[in-house]
């Protein structure tokens, strides 16, 4: 062998072969970032039908006399939408531990399934495989008449993932905000949380390396990790495994009187143009929070998408957001109680959210920036004493949607099309319901964002507990692969 390698030509060939092997290893262990641009997509990409559903449904912490329920549905899909082959197996609603018995089930497409109402609630999941998985959605709702959880806290159940943004949290003394992480899988997950505040990005070692046990939960109390920090944005990233993330928020007044409870909805990933939909009509505070996670100052402009079109609020046409920081803006003086949406255009990627209170400021809801609809969106609405409001915004040119509201047995209650003037927000009142319903909204033209809000009546009865809620509408997961998507090789190697 040594005699063979003494030949310079053979030595050169061996070196070239070794370099080729190493280059091959480099392709596997250091893959290039997948090209997911539209140009990279093939003309007719294969789309794999969803055949498995997994949704995490969080609950409030104990406090007061509570009633908690999870409502879920495998919705009626647009005509011609394929579903997984095989017989329809029920989707189960059950606590997270693998040995738990179901507390509810979804048996048929188009029919709402619910958990039993719990006075001592625990986190639940909606899971199953087969034809009922495509489009499955759920909503977790807790109501209480008194105590720290008085009011309504309602949030869509969430698909597990590895990257989440939240804007509008707080570690201040008048808030008790908690990041709740759930793991539906059978292996542990690990999470890092990057925190941004008014003073910039924070160095918080306790927010890194959070282990979320298999089929369990972990919590990060912001008052302990980020004490006295107000107006917080968080980037939640899983470094191993999948998680679901939610932020539970209890507010109080200066003398510790409860001032509402709700979940902070996730915000869209930072971008140079973001839309905050479904800013509820009526009185009360409307607080916009803008987070700039970049290393450069962001110069942002605001446009209000009101019922009569788009306008720029006087004195707020341009907003500066320092690098790595969060800025809040009071918008209720310029919204005049109108149903609206907010368009934020920035020279640096930003994300945003809106916090809304009722006129008496005894209850609140929060909604994050959202991606424009690219297909049907489904939302389960819990029973509600007051009419809810569907708000649809066309932030650019004129847009159109069609929507359906169905009862628990799948019967259509409302079916109609809606045109929205470019730059404007249109609202549709959805009648009060004593049982859960579900809504389908499908974009048919232009760019549209949408959500549903719930506010108490202008003159509530003396003993009424305010019900305030905001639910985003996001494009349903009907197909596993999206147009132009490519395999993430790095995910398989983690």
mmCIF file of N, CA, C and O in Angstrom, residues 159-225:
data_model
loop_
_atom_site.group_PDB
_atom_site.id
_atom_site.type_symbol
_atom_site.label_atom_id
_atom_site.label_comp_id
_atom_site.label_asym_id
_atom_site.label_seq_id
_atom_site.Cartn_x
_atom_site.Cartn_y
_atom_site.Cartn_z
ATOM 1 N N UNK A 159 -51.609 24.465 17.023
ATOM 2 C CA UNK A 159 -50.796 23.388 16.476
ATOM 3 C C UNK A 159 -49.378 23.497 17.017
ATOM 4 O O UNK A 159 -48.831 24.595 17.114
ATOM 5 N N UNK A 160 -48.759 22.387 17.380
ATOM 6 C CA UNK A 160 -47.372 22.430 17.856
ATOM 7 C C UNK A 160 -46.437 22.944 16.763
ATOM 8 O O UNK A 160 -46.679 22.762 15.566
ATOM 9 N N UNK A 161 -45.388 23.625 17.169
ATOM 10 C CA UNK A 161 -44.411 24.155 16.237
ATOM 11 C C UNK A 161 -43.100 24.415 16.946
ATOM 12 O O UNK A 161 -42.847 23.927 18.051
ATOM 13 N N UNK A 162 -42.260 25.233 16.330
ATOM 14 C CA UNK A 162 -40.945 25.512 16.900
ATOM 15 C C UNK A 162 -40.633 27.001 16.975
ATOM 16 O O UNK A 162 -39.561 27.378 17.439
ATOM 17 N N UNK A 163 -41.556 27.870 16.560
ATOM 18 C CA UNK A 163 -41.261 29.298 16.496
ATOM 19 C C UNK A 163 -42.550 30.099 16.724
ATOM 20 O O UNK A 163 -43.515 29.946 15.969
ATOM 21 N N UNK A 164 -42.553 30.947 17.762
ATOM 22 C CA UNK A 164 -43.738 31.726 18.102
ATOM 23 C C UNK A 164 -43.322 33.129 18.525
ATOM 24 O O UNK A 164 -42.267 33.319 19.136
ATOM 25 N N UNK A 165 -44.185 34.111 18.224
ATOM 26 C CA UNK A 165 -43.978 35.490 18.660
ATOM 27 C C UNK A 165 -45.177 35.950 19.480
ATOM 28 O O UNK A 165 -46.323 35.670 19.124
ATOM 29 N N UNK A 166 -44.904 36.667 20.565
ATOM 30 C CA UNK A 166 -45.946 37.300 21.372
ATOM 31 C C UNK A 166 -45.542 38.747 21.629
ATOM 32 O O UNK A 166 -44.388 39.034 21.954
ATOM 33 N N UNK A 167 -46.503 39.658 21.512
ATOM 34 C CA UNK A 167 -46.255 41.085 21.745
ATOM 35 C C UNK A 167 -47.326 41.601 22.694
ATOM 36 O O UNK A 167 -48.514 41.303 22.520
ATOM 37 N N UNK A 168 -46.915 42.381 23.693
ATOM 38 C CA UNK A 168 -47.887 42.976 24.611
ATOM 39 C C UNK A 168 -47.950 42.328 25.968
ATOM 40 O O UNK A 168 -48.866 42.597 26.747
ATOM 41 N N UNK A 169 -46.980 41.472 26.306
ATOM 42 C CA UNK A 169 -46.925 40.868 27.636
ATOM 43 C C UNK A 169 -46.304 41.866 28.620
ATOM 44 O O UNK A 169 -45.852 42.946 28.249
ATOM 45 N N UNK A 170 -46.256 41.484 29.909
ATOM 46 C CA UNK A 170 -45.745 42.403 30.923
ATOM 47 C C UNK A 170 -45.291 41.636 32.156
ATOM 48 O O UNK A 170 -45.877 40.618 32.527
ATOM 49 N N UNK A 171 -44.241 42.178 32.785
ATOM 50 C CA UNK A 171 -43.804 41.679 34.086
ATOM 51 C C UNK A 171 -44.044 42.691 35.182
ATOM 52 O O UNK A 171 -43.497 42.574 36.275
ATOM 53 N N UNK A 172 -44.877 43.699 34.905
ATOM 54 C CA UNK A 172 -45.141 44.777 35.864
ATOM 55 C C UNK A 172 -46.024 44.287 37.001
ATOM 56 O O UNK A 172 -46.650 43.224 36.933
ATOM 57 N N UNK A 173 -46.113 45.110 38.049
ATOM 58 C CA UNK A 173 -46.815 44.701 39.267
ATOM 59 C C UNK A 173 -48.316 44.558 39.069
ATOM 60 O O UNK A 173 -48.978 43.849 39.838
ATOM 61 N N UNK A 174 -48.899 45.234 38.052
ATOM 62 C CA UNK A 174 -50.342 45.143 37.836
ATOM 63 C C UNK A 174 -50.729 44.041 36.858
ATOM 64 O O UNK A 174 -51.875 43.963 36.422
ATOM 65 N N UNK A 175 -49.772 43.202 36.505
ATOM 66 C CA UNK A 175 -50.038 42.085 35.593
ATOM 67 C C UNK A 175 -49.444 40.795 36.171
ATOM 68 O O UNK A 175 -48.423 40.801 36.869
ATOM 69 N N UNK A 176 -50.075 39.699 35.837
ATOM 70 C CA UNK A 176 -49.537 38.379 36.176
ATOM 71 C C UNK A 176 -49.564 37.559 34.894
ATOM 72 O O UNK A 176 -50.481 36.785 34.650
ATOM 73 N N UNK A 177 -48.539 37.759 34.077
ATOM 74 C CA UNK A 177 -48.462 37.105 32.775
ATOM 75 C C UNK A 177 -47.546 35.890 32.865
ATOM 76 O O UNK A 177 -46.463 35.963 33.459
ATOM 77 N N UNK A 178 -47.992 34.804 32.251
ATOM 78 C CA UNK A 178 -47.268 33.538 32.321
ATOM 79 C C UNK A 178 -47.195 32.931 30.929
ATOM 80 O O UNK A 178 -48.226 32.765 30.266
ATOM 81 N N UNK A 179 -45.989 32.602 30.483
ATOM 82 C CA UNK A 179 -45.823 31.852 29.241
ATOM 83 C C UNK A 179 -46.047 30.378 29.546
ATOM 84 O O UNK A 179 -45.351 29.801 30.384
ATOM 85 N N UNK A 180 -47.027 29.789 28.886
ATOM 86 C CA UNK A 180 -47.379 28.380 29.113
ATOM 87 C C UNK A 180 -46.941 27.570 27.893
ATOM 88 O O UNK A 180 -47.385 27.824 26.772
ATOM 89 N N UNK A 181 -46.075 26.591 28.122
ATOM 90 C CA UNK A 181 -45.552 25.734 27.062
ATOM 91 C C UNK A 181 -46.105 24.331 27.239
ATOM 92 O O UNK A 181 -46.068 23.777 28.349
ATOM 93 N N UNK A 182 -46.631 23.752 26.182
ATOM 94 C CA UNK A 182 -47.198 22.400 26.222
ATOM 95 C C UNK A 182 -46.488 21.524 25.205
ATOM 96 O O UNK A 182 -46.119 21.970 24.116
ATOM 97 N N UNK A 183 -46.306 20.266 25.569
ATOM 98 C CA UNK A 183 -45.614 19.294 24.713
ATOM 99 C C UNK A 183 -46.534 18.092 24.540
ATOM 100 O O UNK A 183 -46.784 17.351 25.495
ATOM 101 N N UNK A 184 -47.044 17.901 23.324
ATOM 102 C CA UNK A 184 -47.947 16.782 23.054
ATOM 103 C C UNK A 184 -47.213 15.508 22.652
ATOM 104 O O UNK A 184 -47.840 14.455 22.529
ATOM 105 N N UNK A 185 -45.902 15.600 22.449
ATOM 106 C CA UNK A 185 -45.138 14.456 21.959
ATOM 107 C C UNK A 185 -44.615 13.598 23.104
ATOM 108 O O UNK A 185 -44.708 13.966 24.279
ATOM 109 N N UNK A 186 -44.005 12.482 22.745
ATOM 110 C CA UNK A 186 -43.552 11.499 23.744
ATOM 111 C C UNK A 186 -42.090 11.676 24.109
ATOM 112 O O UNK A 186 -41.524 10.828 24.804
ATOM 113 N N UNK A 187 -41.449 12.766 23.662
ATOM 114 C CA UNK A 187 -40.083 13.081 24.059
ATOM 115 C C UNK A 187 -40.040 14.511 24.580
ATOM 116 O O UNK A 187 -40.861 15.347 24.206
ATOM 117 N N UNK A 188 -39.075 14.785 25.461
ATOM 118 C CA UNK A 188 -38.949 16.132 26.005
ATOM 119 C C UNK A 188 -38.605 17.130 24.907
ATOM 120 O O UNK A 188 -37.995 16.788 23.889
ATOM 121 N N UNK A 189 -38.982 18.381 25.128
ATOM 122 C CA UNK A 189 -38.616 19.479 24.232
ATOM 123 C C UNK A 189 -37.854 20.513 25.042
ATOM 124 O O UNK A 189 -37.971 20.591 26.271
ATOM 125 N N UNK A 190 -37.050 21.321 24.353
ATOM 126 C CA UNK A 190 -36.295 22.387 25.019
ATOM 127 C C UNK A 190 -36.530 23.695 24.282
ATOM 128 O O UNK A 190 -36.553 23.736 23.052
ATOM 129 N N UNK A 191 -36.680 24.778 25.057
ATOM 130 C CA UNK A 191 -37.111 26.059 24.494
ATOM 131 C C UNK A 191 -36.222 27.186 25.001
ATOM 132 O O UNK A 191 -35.846 27.218 26.178
ATOM 133 N N UNK A 192 -35.911 28.117 24.110
ATOM 134 C CA UNK A 192 -35.276 29.388 24.466
ATOM 135 C C UNK A 192 -36.257 30.519 24.205
ATOM 136 O O UNK A 192 -36.956 30.512 23.182
ATOM 137 N N UNK A 193 -36.292 31.484 25.105
ATOM 138 C CA UNK A 193 -37.171 32.645 24.956
ATOM 139 C C UNK A 193 -36.325 33.912 24.944
ATOM 140 O O UNK A 193 -35.576 34.173 25.886
ATOM 141 N N UNK A 194 -36.421 34.671 23.857
ATOM 142 C CA UNK A 194 -35.756 35.960 23.763
ATOM 143 C C UNK A 194 -36.764 37.055 24.113
ATOM 144 O O UNK A 194 -37.871 37.074 23.563
ATOM 145 N N UNK A 195 -36.394 37.926 25.043
ATOM 146 C CA UNK A 195 -37.312 38.937 25.571
ATOM 147 C C UNK A 195 -36.860 40.329 25.144
ATOM 148 O O UNK A 195 -35.687 40.693 25.287
ATOM 149 N N UNK A 196 -37.800 41.110 24.615
ATOM 150 C CA UNK A 196 -37.568 42.497 24.241
ATOM 151 C C UNK A 196 -38.486 43.374 25.087
ATOM 152 O O UNK A 196 -39.631 43.004 25.365
ATOM 153 N N UNK A 197 -37.996 44.551 25.487
ATOM 154 C CA UNK A 197 -38.795 45.471 26.303
ATOM 155 C C UNK A 197 -38.535 46.907 25.840
ATOM 156 O O UNK A 197 -37.842 47.133 24.851
ATOM 157 N N UNK A 198 -39.091 47.861 26.568
ATOM 158 C CA UNK A 198 -38.912 49.276 26.192
ATOM 159 C C UNK A 198 -37.440 49.655 26.101
ATOM 160 O O UNK A 198 -37.045 50.478 25.272
ATOM 161 N N UNK A 199 -36.623 49.059 26.995
ATOM 162 C CA UNK A 199 -35.208 49.428 27.080
ATOM 163 C C UNK A 199 -34.323 48.582 26.182
ATOM 164 O O UNK A 199 -33.101 48.699 26.234
ATOM 165 N N UNK A 200 -34.915 47.712 25.367
ATOM 166 C CA UNK A 200 -34.130 46.902 24.446
ATOM 167 C C UNK A 200 -34.173 45.426 24.777
ATOM 168 O O UNK A 200 -34.910 44.982 25.673
ATOM 169 N N UNK A 201 -33.374 44.643 24.063
ATOM 170 C CA UNK A 201 -33.329 43.195 24.296
ATOM 171 C C UNK A 201 -32.743 42.916 25.672
ATOM 172 O O UNK A 201 -31.774 43.543 26.096
ATOM 173 N N UNK A 202 -33.342 41.957 26.374
ATOM 174 C CA UNK A 202 -32.961 41.658 27.745
ATOM 175 C C UNK A 202 -32.101 40.390 27.810
ATOM 176 O O UNK A 202 -32.301 39.447 27.044
ATOM 177 N N UNK A 203 -31.142 40.384 28.728
ATOM 178 C CA UNK A 203 -30.314 39.204 28.978
ATOM 179 C C UNK A 203 -30.902 38.468 30.180
ATOM 180 O O UNK A 203 -30.680 38.859 31.327
ATOM 181 N N UNK A 204 -31.669 37.400 29.917
ATOM 182 C CA UNK A 204 -32.395 36.690 30.974
ATOM 183 C C UNK A 204 -32.045 35.204 30.911
ATOM 184 O O UNK A 204 -32.690 34.428 30.203
ATOM 185 N N UNK A 205 -31.015 34.780 31.633
ATOM 186 C CA UNK A 205 -30.597 33.366 31.584
ATOM 187 C C UNK A 205 -31.712 32.390 31.935
ATOM 188 O O UNK A 205 -31.763 31.283 31.392
ATOM 189 N N UNK A 206 -32.628 32.809 32.829
ATOM 190 C CA UNK A 206 -33.711 31.904 33.239
ATOM 191 C C UNK A 206 -34.698 31.622 32.127
ATOM 192 O O UNK A 206 -35.525 30.711 32.234
ATOM 193 N N UNK A 207 -34.619 32.403 31.046
ATOM 194 C CA UNK A 207 -35.539 32.207 29.911
ATOM 195 C C UNK A 207 -34.936 31.304 28.838
ATOM 196 O O UNK A 207 -35.542 31.130 27.787
ATOM 197 N N UNK A 208 -33.783 30.746 29.112
ATOM 198 C CA UNK A 208 -33.140 29.859 28.144
ATOM 199 C C UNK A 208 -33.047 28.443 28.693
ATOM 200 O O UNK A 208 -32.930 28.242 29.910
ATOM 201 N N UNK A 209 -33.093 27.469 27.796
ATOM 202 C CA UNK A 209 -32.952 26.077 28.204
ATOM 203 C C UNK A 209 -34.111 25.546 29.016
ATOM 204 O O UNK A 209 -33.930 24.701 29.898
ATOM 205 N N UNK A 210 -35.334 26.016 28.725
ATOM 206 C CA UNK A 210 -36.522 25.556 29.454
ATOM 207 C C UNK A 210 -36.916 24.177 28.923
ATOM 208 O O UNK A 210 -37.171 24.012 27.724
ATOM 209 N N UNK A 211 -36.959 23.187 29.785
ATOM 210 C CA UNK A 211 -37.322 21.829 29.391
ATOM 211 C C UNK A 211 -38.825 21.634 29.569
ATOM 212 O O UNK A 211 -39.368 21.890 30.651
ATOM 213 N N UNK A 212 -39.476 21.215 28.512
ATOM 214 C CA UNK A 212 -40.916 20.939 28.546
ATOM 215 C C UNK A 212 -41.073 19.417 28.502
ATOM 216 O O UNK A 212 -40.754 18.793 27.487
ATOM 217 N N UNK A 213 -41.534 18.807 29.584
ATOM 218 C CA UNK A 213 -41.563 17.343 29.631
ATOM 219 C C UNK A 213 -42.531 16.746 28.620
ATOM 220 O O UNK A 213 -43.501 17.395 28.204
ATOM 221 N N UNK A 214 -42.223 15.523 28.211
ATOM 222 C CA UNK A 214 -43.094 14.817 27.280
ATOM 223 C C UNK A 214 -44.507 14.746 27.833
ATOM 224 O O UNK A 214 -44.709 14.444 29.011
ATOM 225 N N UNK A 215 -45.482 15.066 26.980
ATOM 226 C CA UNK A 215 -46.896 15.069 27.343
ATOM 227 C C UNK A 215 -47.157 15.855 28.632
ATOM 228 O O UNK A 215 -47.932 15.443 29.489
ATOM 229 N N UNK A 216 -46.479 16.987 28.729
ATOM 230 C CA UNK A 216 -46.623 17.825 29.916
ATOM 231 C C UNK A 216 -46.495 19.292 29.574
ATOM 232 O O UNK A 216 -46.485 19.689 28.404
ATOM 233 N N UNK A 217 -46.375 20.127 30.608
ATOM 234 C CA UNK A 217 -46.309 21.575 30.425
ATOM 235 C C UNK A 217 -45.179 22.168 31.261
ATOM 236 O O UNK A 217 -44.700 21.549 32.216
ATOM 237 N N UNK A 218 -44.760 23.353 30.888
ATOM 238 C CA UNK A 218 -43.817 24.147 31.673
ATOM 239 C C UNK A 218 -44.285 25.589 31.616
ATOM 240 O O UNK A 218 -44.894 26.019 30.630
ATOM 241 N N UNK A 219 -44.012 26.358 32.673
ATOM 242 C CA UNK A 219 -44.474 27.741 32.754
ATOM 243 C C UNK A 219 -43.317 28.679 33.075
ATOM 244 O O UNK A 219 -42.425 28.338 33.857
ATOM 245 N N UNK A 220 -43.355 29.863 32.484
ATOM 246 C CA UNK A 220 -42.371 30.909 32.732
ATOM 247 C C UNK A 220 -43.122 32.128 33.249
ATOM 248 O O UNK A 220 -43.880 32.766 32.502
ATOM 249 N N UNK A 221 -42.940 32.445 34.527
ATOM 250 C CA UNK A 221 -43.644 33.564 35.160
ATOM 251 C C UNK A 221 -42.858 34.849 34.895
ATOM 252 O O UNK A 221 -41.740 35.016 35.390
ATOM 253 N N UNK A 222 -43.435 35.754 34.127
ATOM 254 C CA UNK A 222 -42.705 36.949 33.713
ATOM 255 C C UNK A 222 -42.411 37.875 34.883
ATOM 256 O O UNK A 222 -41.403 38.585 34.878
ATOM 257 N N UNK A 223 -43.257 37.889 35.885
ATOM 258 C CA UNK A 223 -43.009 38.751 37.038
ATOM 259 C C UNK A 223 -41.752 38.311 37.789
ATOM 260 O O UNK A 223 -41.083 39.126 38.434
ATOM 261 N N UNK A 224 -41.410 37.019 37.686
ATOM 262 C CA UNK A 224 -40.200 36.521 38.330
ATOM 263 C C UNK A 224 -38.977 36.659 37.428
ATOM 264 O O UNK A 224 -37.894 37.033 37.869
ATOM 265 N N UNK A 225 -39.159 36.360 36.142
ATOM 266 C CA UNK A 225 -38.033 36.373 35.209
ATOM 267 C C UNK A 225 -37.706 37.786 34.745
ATOM 268 O O UNK A 225 -36.533 38.137 34.565
#
